[in-house]
Amino acid sequence: MNDGRWGAFDIRLGANEIDDAAGSLISLRKSIAKDANGRLPEFLCVICGLSEAAYVRPDGVFVIPITSLRP
């Protein structure tokens, strides 16, 4: 965004890959947090090709079906 905020996304095909994608995003955030000058993402989001509903996981990662991103 114009003010420097940003979000991290991971795109996966199957719902069985959501846990791996969320883990990758959380690892990314932890890696950035170790750098004193790194700005953390405002949110973490997995976009999934074969998911039926949007939800927020207990770890705070958003899961969004790609079909919900239609214009």
PDB file of N, CA and C in Angstrom:
ATOM      1  N   MET A   1       0.842  -1.165   0.000  1.00  0.00           N
ATOM      2  CA  MET A   1       0.000   0.000   0.000  1.00  0.00           C
ATOM      3  C   MET A   1       0.897   1.240   0.000  1.00  0.00           C
ATOM      4  N   ASN A   2       0.318   2.353  -0.261  1.00  0.00           N
ATOM      5  CA  ASN A   2       1.099   3.589  -0.360  1.00  0.00           C
ATOM      6  C   ASN A   2       1.855   3.936   0.915  1.00  0.00           C
ATOM      7  N   ASP A   3       1.347   3.515   2.052  1.00  0.00           N
ATOM      8  CA  ASP A   3       2.001   3.851   3.324  1.00  0.00           C
ATOM      9  C   ASP A   3       3.021   2.800   3.759  1.00  0.00           C
ATOM     10  N   GLY A   4       3.308   1.827   2.902  1.00  0.00           N
ATOM     11  CA  GLY A   4       4.317   0.819   3.206  1.00  0.00           C
ATOM     12  C   GLY A   4       3.786  -0.475   3.787  1.00  0.00           C
ATOM     13  N   ARG A   5       2.507  -0.505   4.143  1.00  0.00           N
ATOM     14  CA  ARG A   5       1.931  -1.756   4.652  1.00  0.00           C
ATOM     15  C   ARG A   5       1.818  -2.751   3.509  1.00  0.00           C
ATOM     16  N   TRP A   6       1.881  -4.039   3.862  1.00  0.00           N
ATOM     17  CA  TRP A   6       1.790  -5.071   2.847  1.00  0.00           C
ATOM     18  C   TRP A   6       1.243  -6.348   3.450  1.00  0.00           C
ATOM     19  N   GLY A   7       0.777  -7.236   2.603  1.00  0.00           N
ATOM     20  CA  GLY A   7       0.286  -8.537   3.031  1.00  0.00           C
ATOM     21  C   GLY A   7       1.032  -9.627   2.285  1.00  0.00           C
ATOM     22  N   ALA A   8       1.157 -10.778   2.906  1.00  0.00           N
ATOM     23  CA  ALA A   8       1.843 -11.913   2.290  1.00  0.00           C
ATOM     24  C   ALA A   8       0.812 -12.942   1.853  1.00  0.00           C
ATOM     25  N   PHE A   9       0.962 -13.418   0.626  1.00  0.00           N
ATOM     26  CA  PHE A   9       0.047 -14.396   0.049  1.00  0.00           C
ATOM     27  C   PHE A   9       0.810 -15.643  -0.375  1.00  0.00           C
ATOM     28  N   ASP A  10       0.150 -16.776  -0.280  1.00  0.00           N
ATOM     29  CA  ASP A  10       0.661 -18.031  -0.817  1.00  0.00           C
ATOM     30  C   ASP A  10      -0.502 -18.650  -1.569  1.00  0.00           C
ATOM     31  N   ILE A  11      -0.279 -19.048  -2.807  1.00  0.00           N
ATOM     32  CA  ILE A  11      -1.341 -19.602  -3.644  1.00  0.00           C
ATOM     33  C   ILE A  11      -1.099 -21.093  -3.801  1.00  0.00           C
ATOM     34  N   ARG A  12      -2.116 -21.879  -3.495  1.00  0.00           N
ATOM     35  CA  ARG A  12      -2.033 -23.346  -3.584  1.00  0.00           C
ATOM     36  C   ARG A  12      -3.249 -23.884  -4.315  1.00  0.00           C
ATOM     37  N   LEU A  13      -3.070 -25.025  -4.934  1.00  0.00           N
ATOM     38  CA  LEU A  13      -4.166 -25.623  -5.700  1.00  0.00           C
ATOM     39  C   LEU A  13      -5.172 -26.338  -4.811  1.00  0.00           C
ATOM     40  N   GLY A  14      -4.707 -27.231  -3.948  1.00  0.00           N
ATOM     41  CA  GLY A  14      -5.614 -28.073  -3.181  1.00  0.00           C
ATOM     42  C   GLY A  14      -5.747 -27.676  -1.728  1.00  0.00           C
ATOM     43  N   ALA A  15      -6.893 -27.994  -1.153  1.00  0.00           N
ATOM     44  CA  ALA A  15      -7.142 -27.706   0.262  1.00  0.00           C
ATOM     45  C   ALA A  15      -6.198 -28.492   1.164  1.00  0.00           C
ATOM     46  N   ASN A  16      -5.680 -29.610   0.679  1.00  0.00           N
ATOM     47  CA  ASN A  16      -4.742 -30.400   1.480  1.00  0.00           C
ATOM     48  C   ASN A  16      -3.377 -29.709   1.619  1.00  0.00           C
ATOM     49  N   GLU A  17      -3.166 -28.611   0.907  1.00  0.00           N
ATOM     50  CA  GLU A  17      -1.907 -27.867   0.963  1.00  0.00           C
ATOM     51  C   GLU A  17      -1.987 -26.619   1.835  1.00  0.00           C
ATOM     52  N   ILE A  18      -3.139 -26.360   2.422  1.00  0.00           N
ATOM     53  CA  ILE A  18      -3.338 -25.131   3.200  1.00  0.00           C
ATOM     54  C   ILE A  18      -2.413 -25.088   4.416  1.00  0.00           C
ATOM     55  N   ASP A  19      -2.281 -26.192   5.140  1.00  0.00           N
ATOM     56  CA  ASP A  19      -1.410 -26.199   6.322  1.00  0.00           C
ATOM     57  C   ASP A  19       0.037 -25.875   5.960  1.00  0.00           C
ATOM     58  N   ASP A  20       0.541 -26.449   4.868  1.00  0.00           N
ATOM     59  CA  ASP A  20       1.905 -26.166   4.434  1.00  0.00           C
ATOM     60  C   ASP A  20       2.071 -24.700   4.047  1.00  0.00           C
ATOM     61  N   ALA A  21       1.085 -24.172   3.330  1.00  0.00           N
ATOM     62  CA  ALA A  21       1.144 -22.780   2.911  1.00  0.00           C
ATOM     63  C   ALA A  21       1.129 -21.841   4.114  1.00  0.00           C
ATOM     64  N   ALA A  22       0.261 -22.120   5.070  1.00  0.00           N
ATOM     65  CA  ALA A  22       0.194 -21.289   6.278  1.00  0.00           C
ATOM     66  C   ALA A  22       1.520 -21.359   7.041  1.00  0.00           C
ATOM     67  N   GLY A  23       2.092 -22.546   7.127  1.00  0.00           N
ATOM     68  CA  GLY A  23       3.383 -22.693   7.792  1.00  0.00           C
ATOM     69  C   GLY A  23       4.471 -21.887   7.111  1.00  0.00           C
ATOM     70  N   SER A  24       4.467 -21.875   5.784  1.00  0.00           N
ATOM     71  CA  SER A  24       5.448 -21.084   5.036  1.00  0.00           C
ATOM     72  C   SER A  24       5.288 -19.596   5.302  1.00  0.00           C
ATOM     73  N   LEU A  25       4.042 -19.140   5.347  1.00  0.00           N
ATOM     74  CA  LEU A  25       3.794 -17.724   5.608  1.00  0.00           C
ATOM     75  C   LEU A  25       4.218 -17.333   7.026  1.00  0.00           C
ATOM     76  N   ILE A  26       3.926 -18.185   7.981  1.00  0.00           N
ATOM     77  CA  ILE A  26       4.319 -17.904   9.366  1.00  0.00           C
ATOM     78  C   ILE A  26       5.838 -17.890   9.490  1.00  0.00           C
ATOM     79  N   SER A  27       6.510 -18.796   8.806  1.00  0.00           N
ATOM     80  CA  SER A  27       7.979 -18.808   8.801  1.00  0.00           C
ATOM     81  C   SER A  27       8.538 -17.534   8.183  1.00  0.00           C
ATOM     82  N   LEU A  28       7.911 -17.069   7.113  1.00  0.00           N
ATOM     83  CA  LEU A  28       8.328 -15.818   6.488  1.00  0.00           C
ATOM     84  C   LEU A  28       8.221 -14.659   7.469  1.00  0.00           C
ATOM     85  N   ARG A  29       7.079 -14.587   8.167  1.00  0.00           N
ATOM     86  CA  ARG A  29       6.884 -13.500   9.133  1.00  0.00           C
ATOM     87  C   ARG A  29       7.926 -13.566  10.246  1.00  0.00           C
ATOM     88  N   LYS A  30       8.217 -14.764  10.746  1.00  0.00           N
ATOM     89  CA  LYS A  30       9.231 -14.920  11.794  1.00  0.00           C
ATOM     90  C   LYS A  30      10.610 -14.504  11.296  1.00  0.00           C
ATOM     91  N   SER A  31      10.914 -14.846  10.058  1.00  0.00           N
ATOM     92  CA  SER A  31      12.202 -14.484   9.475  1.00  0.00           C
ATOM     93  C   SER A  31      12.346 -12.964   9.368  1.00  0.00           C
ATOM     94  N   ILE A  32      11.285 -12.302   8.939  1.00  0.00           N
ATOM     95  CA  ILE A  32      11.303 -10.845   8.827  1.00  0.00           C
ATOM     96  C   ILE A  32      11.408 -10.208  10.206  1.00  0.00           C
ATOM     97  N   ALA A  33      10.745 -10.794  11.206  1.00  0.00           N
ATOM     98  CA  ALA A  33      10.762 -10.243  12.568  1.00  0.00           C
ATOM     99  C   ALA A  33      12.173 -10.251  13.157  1.00  0.00           C
ATOM    100  N   LYS A  34      13.014 -11.179  12.723  1.00  0.00           N
ATOM    101  CA  LYS A  34      14.391 -11.234  13.217  1.00  0.00           C
ATOM    102  C   LYS A  34      15.218 -10.053  12.728  1.00  0.00           C
ATOM    103  N   ASP A  35      14.833  -9.473  11.608  1.00  0.00           N
ATOM    104  CA  ASP A  35      15.529  -8.319  11.053  1.00  0.00           C
ATOM    105  C   ASP A  35      14.948  -7.063  11.689  1.00  0.00           C
ATOM    106  N   ALA A  36      15.755  -6.328  12.406  1.00  0.00           N
ATOM    107  CA  ALA A  36      15.289  -5.153  13.152  1.00  0.00           C
ATOM    108  C   ALA A  36      14.621  -4.117  12.243  1.00  0.00           C
ATOM    109  N   ASN A  37      15.004  -4.058  10.976  1.00  0.00           N
ATOM    110  CA  ASN A  37      14.440  -3.060  10.064  1.00  0.00           C
ATOM    111  C   ASN A  37      13.308  -3.606   9.202  1.00  0.00           C
ATOM    112  N   GLY A  38      12.985  -4.876   9.367  1.00  0.00           N
ATOM    113  CA  GLY A  38      11.951  -5.482   8.536  1.00  0.00           C
ATOM    114  C   GLY A  38      10.554  -5.104   8.976  1.00  0.00           C
ATOM    115  N   ARG A  39       9.727  -4.706   8.027  1.00  0.00           N
ATOM    116  CA  ARG A  39       8.332  -4.390   8.334  1.00  0.00           C
ATOM    117  C   ARG A  39       7.507  -5.658   8.141  1.00  0.00           C
ATOM    118  N   LEU A  40       6.792  -6.043   9.177  1.00  0.00           N
ATOM    119  CA  LEU A  40       5.989  -7.271   9.135  1.00  0.00           C
ATOM    120  C   LEU A  40       4.757  -7.090   8.254  1.00  0.00           C
ATOM    121  N   PRO A  41       4.312  -8.166   7.627  1.00  0.00           N
ATOM    122  CA  PRO A  41       3.084  -8.064   6.841  1.00  0.00           C
ATOM    123  C   PRO A  41       1.887  -7.798   7.753  1.00  0.00           C
ATOM    124  N   GLU A  42       0.943  -7.050   7.244  1.00  0.00           N
ATOM    125  CA  GLU A  42      -0.280  -6.737   7.999  1.00  0.00           C
ATOM    126  C   GLU A  42      -1.153  -7.977   8.150  1.00  0.00           C
ATOM    127  N   PHE A  43      -1.078  -8.872   7.187  1.00  0.00           N
ATOM    128  CA  PHE A  43      -1.868 -10.096   7.237  1.00  0.00           C
ATOM    129  C   PHE A  43      -1.164 -11.181   6.431  1.00  0.00           C
ATOM    130  N   LEU A  44      -1.568 -12.422   6.693  1.00  0.00           N
ATOM    131  CA  LEU A  44      -1.086 -13.585   5.959  1.00  0.00           C
ATOM    132  C   LEU A  44      -2.299 -14.256   5.335  1.00  0.00           C
ATOM    133  N   CYS A  45      -2.198 -14.647   4.075  1.00  0.00           N
ATOM    134  CA  CYS A  45      -3.368 -15.183   3.378  1.00  0.00           C
ATOM    135  C   CYS A  45      -2.975 -16.301   2.424  1.00  0.00           C
ATOM    136  N   VAL A  46      -3.689 -17.409   2.510  1.00  0.00           N
ATOM    137  CA  VAL A  46      -3.550 -18.504   1.560  1.00  0.00           C
ATOM    138  C   VAL A  46      -4.733 -18.414   0.597  1.00  0.00           C
ATOM    139  N   ILE A  47      -4.422 -18.331  -0.697  1.00  0.00           N
ATOM    140  CA  ILE A  47      -5.454 -18.384  -1.718  1.00  0.00           C
ATOM    141  C   ILE A  47      -5.453 -19.814  -2.247  1.00  0.00           C
ATOM    142  N   CYS A  48      -6.614 -20.446  -2.181  1.00  0.00           N
ATOM    143  CA  CYS A  48      -6.692 -21.870  -2.499  1.00  0.00           C
ATOM    144  C   CYS A  48      -7.635 -22.115  -3.670  1.00  0.00           C
ATOM    145  N   GLY A  49      -7.174 -22.917  -4.615  1.00  0.00           N
ATOM    146  CA  GLY A  49      -7.985 -23.210  -5.791  1.00  0.00           C
ATOM    147  C   GLY A  49      -9.170 -24.118  -5.510  1.00  0.00           C
ATOM    148  N   LEU A  50      -9.035 -25.005  -4.553  1.00  0.00           N
ATOM    149  CA  LEU A  50     -10.094 -25.983  -4.299  1.00  0.00           C
ATOM    150  C   LEU A  50     -10.611 -25.901  -2.870  1.00  0.00           C
ATOM    151  N   SER A  51     -10.966 -24.725  -2.448  1.00  0.00           N
ATOM    152  CA  SER A  51     -11.531 -24.523  -1.117  1.00  0.00           C
ATOM    153  C   SER A  51     -12.944 -23.974  -1.299  1.00  0.00           C
ATOM    154  N   GLU A  52     -13.836 -24.315  -0.387  1.00  0.00           N
ATOM    155  CA  GLU A  52     -15.230 -23.916  -0.559  1.00  0.00           C
ATOM    156  C   GLU A  52     -15.637 -22.667   0.208  1.00  0.00           C
ATOM    157  N   ALA A  53     -14.886 -22.303   1.254  1.00  0.00           N
ATOM    158  CA  ALA A  53     -15.302 -21.179   2.074  1.00  0.00           C
ATOM    159  C   ALA A  53     -14.091 -20.386   2.539  1.00  0.00           C
ATOM    160  N   ALA A  54     -14.298 -19.096   2.759  1.00  0.00           N
ATOM    161  CA  ALA A  54     -13.263 -18.241   3.334  1.00  0.00           C
ATOM    162  C   ALA A  54     -13.354 -18.331   4.854  1.00  0.00           C
ATOM    163  N   TYR A  55     -12.196 -18.362   5.503  1.00  0.00           N
ATOM    164  CA  TYR A  55     -12.177 -18.415   6.969  1.00  0.00           C
ATOM    165  C   TYR A  55     -10.822 -17.956   7.483  1.00  0.00           C
ATOM    166  N   VAL A  56     -10.763 -17.744   8.778  1.00  0.00           N
ATOM    167  CA  VAL A  56      -9.510 -17.399   9.440  1.00  0.00           C
ATOM    168  C   VAL A  56      -9.115 -18.580  10.313  1.00  0.00           C
ATOM    169  N   ARG A  57      -7.911 -19.078  10.103  1.00  0.00           N
ATOM    170  CA  ARG A  57      -7.405 -20.199  10.893  1.00  0.00           C
ATOM    171  C   ARG A  57      -7.096 -19.736  12.317  1.00  0.00           C
ATOM    172  N   PRO A  58      -7.012 -20.656  13.265  1.00  0.00           N
ATOM    173  CA  PRO A  58      -6.669 -20.281  14.658  1.00  0.00           C
ATOM    174  C   PRO A  58      -5.331 -19.549  14.777  1.00  0.00           C
ATOM    175  N   ASP A  59      -4.408 -19.773  13.825  1.00  0.00           N
ATOM    176  CA  ASP A  59      -3.121 -19.072  13.869  1.00  0.00           C
ATOM    177  C   ASP A  59      -3.180 -17.693  13.219  1.00  0.00           C
ATOM    178  N   GLY A  60      -4.372 -17.274  12.780  1.00  0.00           N
ATOM    179  CA  GLY A  60      -4.559 -15.933  12.229  1.00  0.00           C
ATOM    180  C   GLY A  60      -4.379 -15.825  10.725  1.00  0.00           C
ATOM    181  N   VAL A  61      -4.062 -16.911  10.054  1.00  0.00           N
ATOM    182  CA  VAL A  61      -3.882 -16.896   8.602  1.00  0.00           C
ATOM    183  C   VAL A  61      -5.250 -16.979   7.927  1.00  0.00           C
ATOM    184  N   PHE A  62      -5.495 -16.066   7.000  1.00  0.00           N
ATOM    185  CA  PHE A  62      -6.729 -16.075   6.235  1.00  0.00           C
ATOM    186  C   PHE A  62      -6.634 -17.129   5.138  1.00  0.00           C
ATOM    187  N   VAL A  63      -7.744 -17.823   4.867  1.00  0.00           N
ATOM    188  CA  VAL A  63      -7.837 -18.769   3.756  1.00  0.00           C
ATOM    189  C   VAL A  63      -8.986 -18.297   2.872  1.00  0.00           C
ATOM    190  N   ILE A  64      -8.662 -18.058   1.609  1.00  0.00           N
ATOM    191  CA  ILE A  64      -9.645 -17.507   0.677  1.00  0.00           C
ATOM    192  C   ILE A  64      -9.711 -18.389  -0.564  1.00  0.00           C
ATOM    193  N   PRO A  65     -10.904 -18.846  -0.952  1.00  0.00           N
ATOM    194  CA  PRO A  65     -11.008 -19.594  -2.206  1.00  0.00           C
ATOM    195  C   PRO A  65     -10.783 -18.648  -3.391  1.00  0.00           C
ATOM    196  N   ILE A  66     -10.080 -19.109  -4.378  1.00  0.00           N
ATOM    197  CA  ILE A  66      -9.786 -18.260  -5.532  1.00  0.00           C
ATOM    198  C   ILE A  66     -11.070 -17.790  -6.225  1.00  0.00           C
ATOM    199  N   THR A  67     -12.119 -18.583  -6.130  1.00  0.00           N
ATOM    200  CA  THR A  67     -13.391 -18.212  -6.765  1.00  0.00           C
ATOM    201  C   THR A  67     -14.019 -16.984  -6.128  1.00  0.00           C
ATOM    202  N   SER A  68     -13.634 -16.638  -4.925  1.00  0.00           N
ATOM    203  CA  SER A  68     -14.186 -15.442  -4.285  1.00  0.00           C
ATOM    204  C   SER A  68     -13.507 -14.164  -4.769  1.00  0.00           C
ATOM    205  N   LEU A  69     -12.489 -14.284  -5.593  1.00  0.00           N
ATOM    206  CA  LEU A  69     -11.748 -13.115  -6.071  1.00  0.00           C
ATOM    207  C   LEU A  69     -12.227 -12.637  -7.433  1.00  0.00           C
ATOM    208  N   ARG A  70     -13.378 -13.103  -7.840  1.00  0.00           N
ATOM    209  CA  ARG A  70     -13.938 -12.662  -9.115  1.00  0.00           C
ATOM    210  C   ARG A  70     -14.246 -11.176  -9.057  1.00  0.00           C
ATOM    211  N   PRO A  71     -14.065 -10.472 -10.202  1.00  0.00           N
ATOM    212  CA  PRO A  71     -14.374  -9.026 -10.230  1.00  0.00           C
ATOM    213  C   PRO A  71     -15.853  -8.761 -10.135  1.00  0.00           C
TER     214      PRO A  71
END
